[in-house]
Short mmCIF file of C-alpha atoms and ligand atoms in Angstrom, two decimals:
data_model
loop_
_atom_site.label_atom_id
_atom_site.label_comp_id
_atom_site.label_asym_id
_atom_site.label_seq_id
_atom_site.Cartn_x
_atom_site.Cartn_y
_atom_site.Cartn_z
CA MET A 14 0.15 0.10 0.09
CA LYS A 15 1.48 3.53 -0.82
CA GLN A 16 2.01 5.53 2.35
CA TYR A 17 2.25 9.26 2.70
CA ILE A 18 3.02 11.90 5.19
CA LEU A 19 0.14 14.45 5.86
CA ALA A 20 1.63 18.05 7.31
CA LEU A 21 -0.80 20.03 9.15
CA ASP A 22 0.51 23.92 8.89
CA GLN A 23 -1.33 26.00 11.33
CA GLY A 24 -0.69 29.14 10.01
CA THR A 25 -1.53 33.16 11.43
CA THR A 26 -4.11 33.64 8.79
CA SER A 27 -5.28 30.26 7.33
CA SER A 28 -4.85 26.28 8.30
CA ARG A 29 -3.77 24.32 5.52
CA ALA A 30 -3.11 20.47 5.33
CA ILE A 31 -0.44 18.90 2.78
CA LEU A 32 -0.28 15.50 1.52
CA PHE A 33 3.56 14.49 0.64
CA ASP A 34 4.48 11.10 -1.27
CA PRO A 35 7.61 9.63 -0.74
CA ASN A 36 9.36 11.90 -3.54
CA ALA A 37 8.21 14.80 -1.18
CA ASN A 38 6.04 15.97 -4.07
CA ILE A 39 2.56 17.55 -3.12
CA VAL A 40 -0.20 15.22 -3.92
CA GLN A 41 -2.81 17.40 -2.33
CA VAL A 42 -3.84 20.60 -0.67
CA ALA A 43 -6.50 22.08 1.57
CA GLN A 44 -6.84 25.56 3.27
CA LYS A 45 -9.18 27.69 5.24
CA GLU A 46 -8.58 31.06 6.18
CA PHE A 47 -10.07 32.20 9.64
CA THR A 48 -11.40 34.67 11.67
CA GLN A 49 -8.94 37.67 12.81
CA ILE A 50 -10.03 39.07 15.96
CA TYR A 51 -8.74 42.68 16.92
CA PRO A 52 -10.62 43.92 20.21
CA GLN A 53 -8.53 47.29 20.22
CA PRO A 54 -5.85 48.45 18.48
CA GLY A 55 -2.34 46.61 18.81
CA TRP A 56 -4.53 43.63 19.92
CA VAL A 57 -4.82 40.73 18.08
CA GLU A 58 -6.67 37.41 18.99
CA HIS A 59 -8.03 33.89 17.35
CA SER A 60 -10.33 31.67 18.36
CA PRO A 61 -8.79 28.68 19.59
CA ASP A 62 -11.93 26.39 18.84
CA GLU A 63 -11.76 27.64 15.52
CA ILE A 64 -8.18 27.51 15.03
CA PHE A 65 -8.93 23.26 15.95
CA ASP A 66 -12.19 23.07 13.94
CA SER A 67 -10.30 24.81 10.65
CA GLN A 68 -7.44 22.44 10.91
CA ALA A 69 -9.41 19.38 11.15
CA HIS A 70 -11.51 20.56 8.52
CA VAL A 71 -8.67 20.89 6.02
CA MET A 72 -7.09 17.76 6.91
CA HIS A 73 -10.48 15.74 6.84
CA GLU A 74 -10.68 17.79 3.23
CA CYS A 75 -7.25 17.18 1.86
CA MET A 76 -7.56 13.59 2.67
CA ARG A 77 -11.07 13.30 0.89
CA ARG A 78 -10.01 14.92 -2.40
CA ALA A 79 -6.74 12.95 -2.47
CA LYS A 80 -8.79 9.91 -2.02
CA VAL A 81 -6.49 8.59 0.81
CA CYS A 82 -7.38 6.73 4.16
CA GLY A 83 -6.02 6.36 7.66
CA ASN A 84 -3.99 3.30 6.62
CA GLU A 85 -2.04 5.20 4.11
CA LEU A 86 -0.96 7.71 6.53
CA ALA A 87 2.59 6.94 8.04
CA ALA A 88 2.71 9.94 10.19
CA ILE A 89 1.58 13.40 10.28
CA GLY A 90 4.03 16.36 11.13
CA ILE A 91 2.27 19.42 12.98
CA THR A 92 3.95 23.16 11.94
CA ASN A 93 2.33 26.30 13.35
CA GLN A 94 2.31 30.20 13.96
CA ARG A 95 4.45 30.47 16.79
CA GLU A 96 4.67 32.58 20.37
CA THR A 97 0.80 32.70 19.99
CA THR A 98 -0.67 31.79 23.60
CA ILE A 99 -3.68 29.70 24.20
CA VAL A 100 -4.50 28.79 28.30
CA TRP A 101 -7.29 26.07 28.88
CA GLU A 102 -8.63 23.95 31.48
CA LYS A 103 -7.32 20.46 32.01
CA ALA A 104 -10.37 18.76 32.90
CA THR A 105 -12.78 19.82 29.76
CA GLY A 106 -10.09 21.44 27.51
CA ALA A 107 -12.07 24.51 27.25
CA PRO A 108 -9.79 27.75 26.52
CA ILE A 109 -10.43 30.10 29.16
CA TYR A 110 -9.73 33.25 27.11
CA ASN A 111 -9.16 33.76 23.20
CA ALA A 112 -5.40 32.93 21.92
CA ILE A 113 -3.12 35.85 22.02
CA VAL A 114 -1.73 35.88 18.79
CA TRP A 115 1.99 36.85 18.32
CA GLN A 116 1.31 40.08 16.87
CA ASP A 117 -0.76 41.22 19.79
CA ARG A 118 1.18 44.56 21.62
CA ARG A 119 -1.03 44.55 25.17
CA THR A 120 1.70 43.41 26.84
CA ALA A 121 4.44 45.84 25.53
CA SER A 122 4.60 48.00 28.71
CA PHE A 123 5.03 44.96 31.13
CA CYS A 124 7.74 44.47 29.06
CA ASP A 125 9.13 47.97 29.38
CA GLN A 126 8.95 47.31 33.07
CA LEU A 127 10.75 43.86 33.11
CA ARG A 128 13.44 45.89 31.10
CA ALA A 129 13.76 48.93 33.87
CA ASP A 130 13.77 46.04 36.57
CA GLY A 131 17.13 45.02 34.59
CA LYS A 132 15.93 41.68 33.71
CA ALA A 133 16.37 42.18 29.58
CA LYS A 134 20.13 40.49 29.64
CA ILE A 135 19.44 37.57 32.12
CA ILE A 136 16.04 36.89 29.84
CA GLN A 137 18.48 37.10 26.67
CA ASP A 138 21.38 35.03 28.14
CA LYS A 139 19.16 32.01 28.76
CA THR A 140 16.53 32.43 25.81
CA GLY A 141 18.45 33.97 23.13
CA LEU A 142 15.45 36.38 22.76
CA VAL A 143 15.06 39.88 23.04
CA LEU A 144 12.66 40.97 25.64
CA ASP A 145 9.58 42.11 23.51
CA ALA A 146 5.84 41.39 23.73
CA TYR A 147 6.04 39.00 20.75
CA PHE A 148 7.13 36.23 22.50
CA SER A 149 4.31 34.06 24.87
CA GLY A 150 5.73 34.78 28.39
CA SER A 151 4.04 38.10 29.08
CA LYS A 152 0.86 36.83 27.38
CA ILE A 153 0.54 33.94 29.50
CA ARG A 154 0.79 36.22 32.39
CA TRP A 155 -1.67 38.79 31.13
CA ILE A 156 -4.24 35.89 30.73
CA LEU A 157 -3.18 34.67 34.57
CA ASP A 158 -3.64 38.28 35.76
CA ASN A 159 -6.93 39.49 33.55
CA VAL A 160 -9.20 36.46 33.79
CA PRO A 161 -10.97 36.10 36.99
CA GLY A 162 -9.41 33.17 39.06
CA ALA A 163 -7.07 31.73 36.80
CA ARG A 164 -3.67 32.63 38.74
CA ALA A 165 -4.99 30.41 41.42
CA ARG A 166 -6.20 27.40 39.20
CA ALA A 167 -2.91 27.53 37.09
CA GLU A 168 -1.13 27.23 40.50
CA ALA A 169 -3.68 24.16 41.47
CA GLY A 170 -2.43 22.62 38.47
CA GLU A 171 -6.21 22.90 36.95
CA LEU A 172 -4.56 24.91 33.73
CA LEU A 173 -2.64 24.32 31.08
CA PHE A 174 -0.60 26.30 28.25
CA GLY A 175 0.49 25.71 25.13
CA THR A 176 1.40 27.19 21.63
CA VAL A 177 -0.69 26.40 18.87
CA ASP A 178 1.07 23.09 18.17
CA THR A 179 0.56 21.88 21.68
CA TRP A 180 -3.22 22.75 21.24
CA LEU A 181 -3.36 21.00 18.54
CA VAL A 182 -1.84 17.55 19.56
CA TRP A 183 -3.81 17.97 22.85
CA ASN A 184 -7.12 18.31 20.61
CA PHE A 185 -6.03 15.29 18.15
CA SER A 186 -4.87 13.20 21.09
CA LYS A 187 -8.72 13.67 22.48
CA ARG A 188 -6.40 15.28 25.69
CA GLY A 189 -4.19 12.48 25.66
CA VAL A 190 -0.75 14.66 25.54
CA HIS A 191 0.29 17.84 26.32
CA VAL A 192 3.76 18.37 24.63
CA THR A 193 5.70 20.65 22.45
CA ASP A 194 9.11 20.55 20.53
CA PRO A 195 12.12 22.73 21.32
CA SER A 196 11.90 24.90 18.43
CA ASN A 197 8.25 26.12 19.86
CA ALA A 198 9.37 26.02 23.35
CA SER A 199 12.41 28.37 22.64
CA ARG A 200 9.53 31.31 21.68
CA THR A 201 8.07 31.55 25.15
CA LEU A 202 10.83 33.28 27.16
CA LEU A 203 10.59 30.54 29.73
CA PHE A 204 12.87 27.88 27.85
CA ASN A 205 16.50 27.72 28.44
CA ILE A 206 18.00 26.83 25.03
CA HIS A 207 21.60 26.08 26.32
CA THR A 208 20.10 23.51 29.08
CA GLY A 209 17.07 22.53 26.73
CA GLN A 210 14.50 22.97 30.21
CA TRP A 211 12.07 24.97 31.12
CA ASP A 212 13.64 27.39 33.70
CA ASP A 213 12.86 28.29 37.08
CA GLU A 214 14.13 31.59 36.90
CA LEU A 215 12.46 32.77 33.74
CA LEU A 216 9.13 31.33 35.24
CA ALA A 217 9.92 33.49 38.35
CA ILE A 218 10.51 36.72 36.02
CA LEU A 219 7.20 35.93 34.11
CA ASP A 220 5.41 34.64 37.02
CA VAL A 221 4.26 31.73 35.14
CA PRO A 222 3.51 28.43 37.37
CA ARG A 223 5.51 25.37 36.17
CA GLU A 224 2.28 23.16 36.23
CA MET A 225 0.56 24.65 33.08
CA LEU A 226 3.80 23.68 31.02
CA PRO A 227 4.03 20.94 28.37
CA GLU A 228 6.43 18.10 28.26
CA VAL A 229 9.39 19.18 25.67
CA ALA A 230 9.94 16.19 22.94
CA PRO A 231 12.35 16.14 20.10
CA SER A 232 11.08 17.88 16.78
CA SER A 233 11.54 14.87 15.10
CA SER A 234 9.86 12.15 17.25
CA VAL A 235 6.80 10.21 17.92
CA MET A 236 5.26 12.25 20.49
CA ALA A 237 1.52 11.23 20.34
CA GLN A 238 -1.14 9.16 18.49
CA THR A 239 -4.38 10.89 16.87
CA HIS A 240 -6.99 9.67 18.74
CA PRO A 241 -9.05 7.00 16.34
CA GLU A 242 -11.94 9.00 15.84
CA PHE A 243 -10.19 10.88 13.36
CA PHE A 244 -9.12 8.46 10.82
CA GLY A 245 -10.64 5.12 12.18
CA ARG A 246 -7.08 4.14 13.25
CA SER A 247 -4.27 5.96 15.51
CA VAL A 248 -1.70 7.76 13.36
CA PRO A 249 1.64 9.02 14.79
CA ILE A 250 2.23 12.39 15.11
CA ALA A 251 6.22 12.38 14.76
CA GLY A 252 7.19 15.85 13.95
CA ILE A 253 6.54 19.07 15.26
CA ALA A 254 8.11 22.42 14.40
CA GLY A 255 7.36 26.09 14.62
CA ASP A 256 6.79 27.23 11.02
CA GLN A 257 9.88 29.41 10.44
CA GLN A 258 12.40 26.46 11.83
CA ALA A 259 10.29 23.82 9.86
CA ALA A 260 10.71 26.25 6.22
CA THR A 261 14.15 26.06 7.16
CA TYR A 262 14.40 22.49 7.44
CA GLY A 263 11.74 22.21 4.28
CA ASN A 264 14.14 24.55 2.24
CA GLY A 265 16.93 22.54 2.75
CA CYS A 266 19.11 24.85 5.03
CA MET A 267 20.29 21.72 7.20
CA LYS A 268 23.87 22.63 7.08
CA GLU A 269 25.68 25.10 9.29
CA GLY A 270 26.04 28.60 7.20
CA MET A 271 22.53 28.16 5.14
CA ALA A 272 20.08 30.58 5.29
CA LYS A 273 16.45 30.69 4.10
CA ASN A 274 13.83 33.69 4.42
CA THR A 275 10.05 33.02 4.38
CA TYR A 276 7.75 35.80 2.88
CA GLY A 277 4.45 34.93 4.57
CA THR A 278 2.48 36.98 6.97
CA GLY A 279 5.46 38.32 8.24
CA CYS A 280 9.25 37.69 6.96
CA PHE A 281 11.55 35.44 8.71
CA LEU A 282 15.27 35.22 8.08
CA LEU A 283 16.76 31.88 9.89
CA LEU A 284 20.63 31.36 9.31
CA ASN A 285 21.58 27.65 10.49
CA THR A 286 24.38 28.25 13.34
CA GLY A 287 25.02 24.69 13.89
CA THR A 288 24.94 22.70 16.99
CA THR A 289 25.79 25.82 19.63
CA PRO A 290 23.52 28.70 20.30
CA PRO A 291 24.62 31.54 18.67
CA VAL A 292 24.82 34.98 20.63
CA SER A 293 23.85 38.19 19.03
CA GLN A 294 25.14 41.73 19.47
CA ASN A 295 22.73 43.26 16.86
CA ASN A 296 19.05 42.28 17.94
CA MET A 297 18.99 39.53 16.13
CA LEU A 298 17.37 36.20 18.25
CA ALA A 299 19.02 33.07 19.07
CA THR A 300 16.53 30.09 18.71
CA VAL A 301 16.58 26.27 18.70
CA ALA A 302 16.00 25.47 14.96
CA TRP A 303 14.96 21.58 15.94
CA GLN A 304 16.04 18.66 17.68
CA THR A 305 16.39 15.48 15.80
CA ALA A 306 18.11 12.05 16.65
CA ARG A 307 21.24 13.97 16.09
CA GLY A 308 20.49 16.56 18.61
CA TYR A 309 19.65 20.17 18.68
CA SER A 310 20.61 22.77 15.83
CA TYR A 311 20.31 26.11 16.62
CA ALA A 312 19.63 29.68 14.13
CA LEU A 313 20.18 33.00 14.13
CA GLU A 314 16.85 34.95 13.13
CA GLY A 315 15.64 38.17 11.93
CA SER A 316 11.86 38.19 12.68
CA VAL A 317 10.25 40.97 10.55
CA PHE A 318 6.54 41.63 11.64
CA VAL A 319 4.80 42.62 8.61
CA ALA A 320 5.49 41.50 5.05
CA GLY A 321 2.81 39.88 3.44
CA ALA A 322 0.55 41.20 5.87
CA VAL A 323 1.08 44.57 3.84
CA VAL A 324 -0.24 42.72 0.89
CA GLN A 325 -3.74 42.00 2.37
CA TRP A 326 -3.59 45.37 3.56
CA LEU A 327 -3.67 46.99 0.15
CA ARG A 328 -6.40 44.41 -0.67
CA ASP A 329 -8.70 44.61 2.28
CA GLY A 330 -7.88 47.74 3.81
CA LEU A 331 -7.25 50.30 1.16
CA GLY A 332 -8.90 48.10 -1.88
CA ILE A 333 -6.47 49.24 -4.37
CA ILE A 334 -6.15 45.53 -5.48
CA LYS A 335 -8.54 42.74 -5.53
CA ASP A 336 -6.32 39.86 -5.64
CA SER A 337 -2.95 39.47 -4.33
CA SER A 338 -1.53 38.43 -7.43
CA GLU A 339 -2.57 41.99 -8.66
CA LEU A 340 0.17 43.69 -6.89
CA GLU A 341 3.19 42.70 -9.17
CA GLY A 342 1.33 44.05 -12.24
CA LEU A 343 -0.11 47.12 -10.79
CA ALA A 344 3.62 48.00 -9.20
CA ALA A 345 4.71 47.41 -12.79
CA THR A 346 2.67 50.34 -13.86
CA VAL A 347 5.52 52.79 -12.61
CA PRO A 348 9.08 52.62 -13.42
CA ASP A 349 10.21 53.43 -9.94
CA ASN A 350 8.72 54.18 -6.45
CA GLY A 351 8.60 57.91 -7.25
CA GLY A 352 10.32 58.67 -4.16
CA VAL A 353 7.54 56.69 -2.25
CA TYR A 354 8.74 54.52 1.05
CA MET A 355 6.35 52.74 2.97
CA VAL A 356 7.29 51.33 6.19
CA PRO A 357 4.53 48.57 7.54
CA ALA A 358 4.92 48.74 11.19
CA PHE A 359 1.24 47.93 11.76
CA VAL A 360 2.36 45.88 14.91
CA GLY A 361 5.49 47.60 15.83
CA MET A 362 8.98 46.79 14.33
CA GLY A 363 10.86 43.20 15.00
CA ALA A 364 14.12 43.25 14.18
CA PRO A 365 16.37 44.70 14.06
CA TYR A 366 14.55 47.96 15.69
CA TRP A 367 12.53 46.14 18.29
CA ASP A 368 10.40 49.18 18.66
CA GLN A 369 6.69 48.10 19.96
CA TYR A 370 5.42 51.51 19.50
CA ALA A 371 6.40 52.29 16.09
CA ARG A 372 3.55 52.33 13.82
CA GLY A 373 2.97 52.29 9.65
CA THR A 374 3.74 55.14 7.73
CA ILE A 375 4.07 56.23 4.28
CA VAL A 376 5.86 59.73 3.31
CA GLY A 377 7.17 61.01 -0.09
CA LEU A 378 3.64 61.53 -1.40
CA THR A 379 3.08 64.05 -4.07
CA ARG A 380 0.53 64.84 -6.48
CA GLY A 381 1.84 62.92 -9.22
CA THR A 382 1.72 59.62 -6.95
CA THR A 383 -0.60 56.93 -7.84
CA LYS A 384 -1.78 53.25 -6.89
CA GLY A 385 1.25 51.76 -8.78
CA HIS A 386 3.82 54.11 -6.55
CA ILE A 387 1.92 52.46 -3.26
CA ALA A 388 2.14 49.02 -4.87
CA ARG A 389 5.80 49.44 -5.78
CA ALA A 390 6.68 50.68 -2.11
CA ALA A 391 5.17 48.14 -0.65
CA ILE A 392 6.84 45.31 -2.65
CA GLU A 393 10.20 47.33 -1.72
CA ALA A 394 9.77 47.64 1.96
CA ILE A 395 9.65 43.94 2.04
CA ALA A 396 12.86 43.72 0.73
CA LEU A 397 14.04 46.65 2.53
CA GLN A 398 13.07 45.28 5.88
CA THR A 399 14.78 42.17 4.69
CA LEU A 400 17.95 44.08 3.77
CA ASP A 401 18.26 45.51 7.26
CA ILE A 402 17.88 41.93 8.60
CA ILE A 403 20.83 40.48 6.38
CA ASP A 404 23.07 43.75 7.61
CA ALA A 405 22.36 42.88 10.93
CA MET A 406 23.13 39.04 10.78
CA GLN A 407 26.64 39.80 8.73
CA LYS A 408 27.77 41.80 11.83
CA ASP A 409 26.66 39.32 14.13
CA THR A 410 28.65 36.58 12.15
CA GLY A 411 31.31 38.21 10.13
CA ILE A 412 30.12 35.79 7.43
CA LYS A 413 29.24 37.46 3.97
CA LEU A 414 25.74 35.97 3.02
CA THR A 415 26.21 34.66 -0.82
CA THR A 416 22.95 32.64 -1.11
CA LEU A 417 19.56 32.91 0.17
CA ARG A 418 17.06 30.46 -0.16
CA VAL A 419 13.31 31.96 -0.25
CA ASP A 420 10.07 30.47 0.08
CA GLY A 421 6.69 31.21 1.14
CA GLY A 422 3.61 32.78 -0.76
CA ALA A 423 5.10 35.98 -1.83
CA SER A 424 8.43 34.68 -2.99
CA ARG A 425 6.35 33.78 -6.35
CA ASN A 426 6.16 37.33 -6.79
CA ASN A 427 9.55 37.74 -9.43
CA MET A 428 9.79 41.65 -8.96
CA LEU A 429 10.26 41.20 -5.72
CA MET A 430 12.53 38.47 -5.65
CA GLN A 431 14.72 40.69 -8.02
CA PHE A 432 14.34 43.25 -5.94
CA GLN A 433 15.33 41.32 -2.81
CA ALA A 434 18.72 40.29 -4.85
CA ASP A 435 19.59 43.79 -6.25
CA LEU A 436 19.15 45.38 -2.63
CA THR A 437 21.45 42.68 -0.86
CA GLY A 438 23.82 41.82 -3.32
CA VAL A 439 23.17 38.09 -2.58
CA VAL A 440 22.03 35.54 -5.12
CA VAL A 441 18.21 34.67 -4.07
CA GLU A 442 17.38 31.12 -4.81
CA ARG A 443 13.61 29.93 -5.25
CA PRO A 444 12.84 26.19 -5.06
CA THR A 445 10.24 24.42 -7.02
CA ILE A 446 8.29 23.87 -3.85
CA THR A 447 7.92 27.24 -2.38
CA GLU A 448 5.41 25.08 0.45
CA THR A 449 8.47 24.83 2.50
CA THR A 450 6.72 24.88 6.09
CA ALA A 451 4.52 22.11 5.76
CA LEU A 452 7.58 20.10 3.85
CA GLY A 453 9.57 20.64 6.68
CA ALA A 454 6.93 19.43 9.19
CA ALA A 455 6.54 16.43 6.49
CA TYR A 456 10.55 15.97 6.63
CA LEU A 457 10.81 15.87 10.35
CA ALA A 458 7.83 13.25 10.89
CA GLY A 459 8.84 10.88 7.99
CA LEU A 460 12.34 10.94 9.33
CA ALA A 461 11.09 10.08 12.81
CA VAL A 462 9.20 6.95 11.46
CA GLY A 463 11.65 5.71 8.85
CA PHE A 464 9.98 7.16 5.70
CA TRP A 465 12.67 8.84 4.61
CA GLU A 466 16.13 7.27 6.13
CA SER A 467 18.26 10.00 6.77
CA GLU A 468 18.69 13.97 6.66
CA GLU A 469 21.01 13.79 3.55
CA VAL A 470 18.35 11.91 1.79
CA ILE A 471 16.02 14.76 2.40
CA ALA A 472 18.16 17.15 1.51
CA ARG A 473 19.02 15.98 -1.77
CA LYS A 474 15.33 16.58 -2.73
CA TRP A 475 15.85 20.32 -2.99
CA LYS A 476 15.44 21.68 -6.62
CA LEU A 477 15.97 25.01 -8.30
CA ASP A 478 13.29 26.55 -9.89
CA ARG A 479 14.85 30.06 -10.36
CA ARG A 480 18.18 31.90 -9.49
CA PHE A 481 18.02 35.91 -9.10
CA THR A 482 21.21 37.32 -9.53
CA PRO A 483 21.85 41.00 -8.44
CA THR A 484 21.89 43.79 -11.12
CA MET A 485 21.23 47.11 -9.39
CA PRO A 486 23.93 49.83 -9.53
CA ALA A 487 25.43 50.92 -6.54
CA ASP A 488 24.55 54.53 -6.20
CA ARG A 489 21.09 53.73 -6.70
CA LYS A 490 20.74 51.33 -3.81
CA GLU A 491 22.64 53.62 -1.76
CA LYS A 492 20.19 55.99 -2.39
CA MET A 493 17.25 54.07 -1.48
CA LEU A 494 18.79 52.79 1.81
CA TYR A 495 19.21 56.73 2.55
CA HIS A 496 15.59 57.38 2.17
CA TRP A 497 14.56 53.82 4.02
CA HIS A 498 16.37 54.75 6.95
CA ARG A 499 14.82 58.23 6.91
CA ALA A 500 11.48 56.82 6.34
CA ILE A 501 12.11 54.21 9.51
CA GLU A 502 12.98 57.28 11.69
CA ARG A 503 9.47 58.73 10.88
CA ALA A 504 7.83 55.39 11.75
CA ALA A 505 9.51 54.77 15.02
CA HIS A 506 8.30 55.51 18.42
CA TRP A 507 4.91 57.01 17.37
CA ILE A 508 2.40 56.33 20.08
CA GLU A 509 4.55 56.75 22.73
O1 LIG B 14 6.77 34.10 14.83
C1 LIG B 14 5.37 34.31 14.14
C2 LIG B 14 5.63 33.10 12.99
O2 LIG B 14 5.56 31.88 13.24
C3 LIG B 14 4.45 33.15 12.01
O3 LIG B 14 4.51 33.03 10.89
O4 LIG B 14 3.65 31.94 8.51
O5 LIG B 14 1.81 32.55 10.20
O6 LIG B 14 3.12 34.62 9.39
P1 LIG B 14 3.18 33.17 9.71
#
């Protein structure tokens, strides 16, 4: 009987399920967008039940369309939007509050307080992270302090915390298993990336009871079985990784020195730094890439909060395009940006600025500015944000990046990819499969159950679709950078 691996990719705006065959070809895909909840400016929530229901729905839809049944599944791999925080009742599985999404800024002032109390260094030393509302720790604390009775119940062991991977496994195992992997744990502010353990000192700083935390299992290992209700039999859940780490694996960056950039809701550039945790002096994050039977791999990460989301905003907020695919054509109606720069700091700025109070801006508007210029400025902003990351990473490592692998929805945009190569002077390589997030989760699961025999076999499956080489003259690039950084200054600290 033919066997497959099913990858569940629970992202910020949609749940997806992708079925892969032994050659790592996509057999079938199903996808469903779900509700974004914005209760106040700067707050972003999801319904945990909708997250699970949409994920279960696309899982069944994908299997139905592919005419594949549970017996043909060798394993399931899960990958997820990271940091997003869910707290639920152990006894009933009912969430006590909506999921607080990674983009949510409500805990910014609490993070400022921790910084004023001198906690930023110890947090960075142990977790590799910059102290910011982005990560789960301050969000858990907010839920415990704001939902009546929650703190006492958490201390009594009645409540559980999980990132989205943990929430999905808990539900697919019918409340049997409470587990995460180190790539997700390393985004909580509570996990010591040097010891591979939840850390008591960090738990005390963030005021989070240890009783709530999941067990941490290797990213590539059988950590649970689905309840028979889902496929008529149990299927092993054998891979978990945060979506950016999974994309790094799926884009074949298993070796030290290889880097990928994913153009999704945000833009996340990860550089594989091998088996020792990196230390950043330039506001990059040190993070666990994954844990396989070979042990831990680490990465340096530059996280840009808004990339593809700016395209959604042009569609849903401004209404200047009806479909994301129209953006490239609209931008091509003008020869250049006409002096217009957009800083899409809708939820503050991530790396390397880490400004929780920045907000978006468009500068350089004139009577001659058209929709085309705005579209072009949006595309350029995505690449310019990535340039800032590459510069900081090169300062951190002293290594000049020569090649950048790309993936994610917006990597299909040729204008963006060419512009990315031009600006950075780095060769940009796009693989044939840009669904690397799901593919990475599938690989990790397949590796654990022997579906694929080794990492080397997996790495050899990577295939080039198109290479973009830099062509932009240096003086034009310098001029753009100058204006870009002036625009950044205008967006900075806007709501302070
Ligand atoms: O850290 C947030 C990241 O995991 C979200 O990824 O693909 O949902 O934008 P994505």
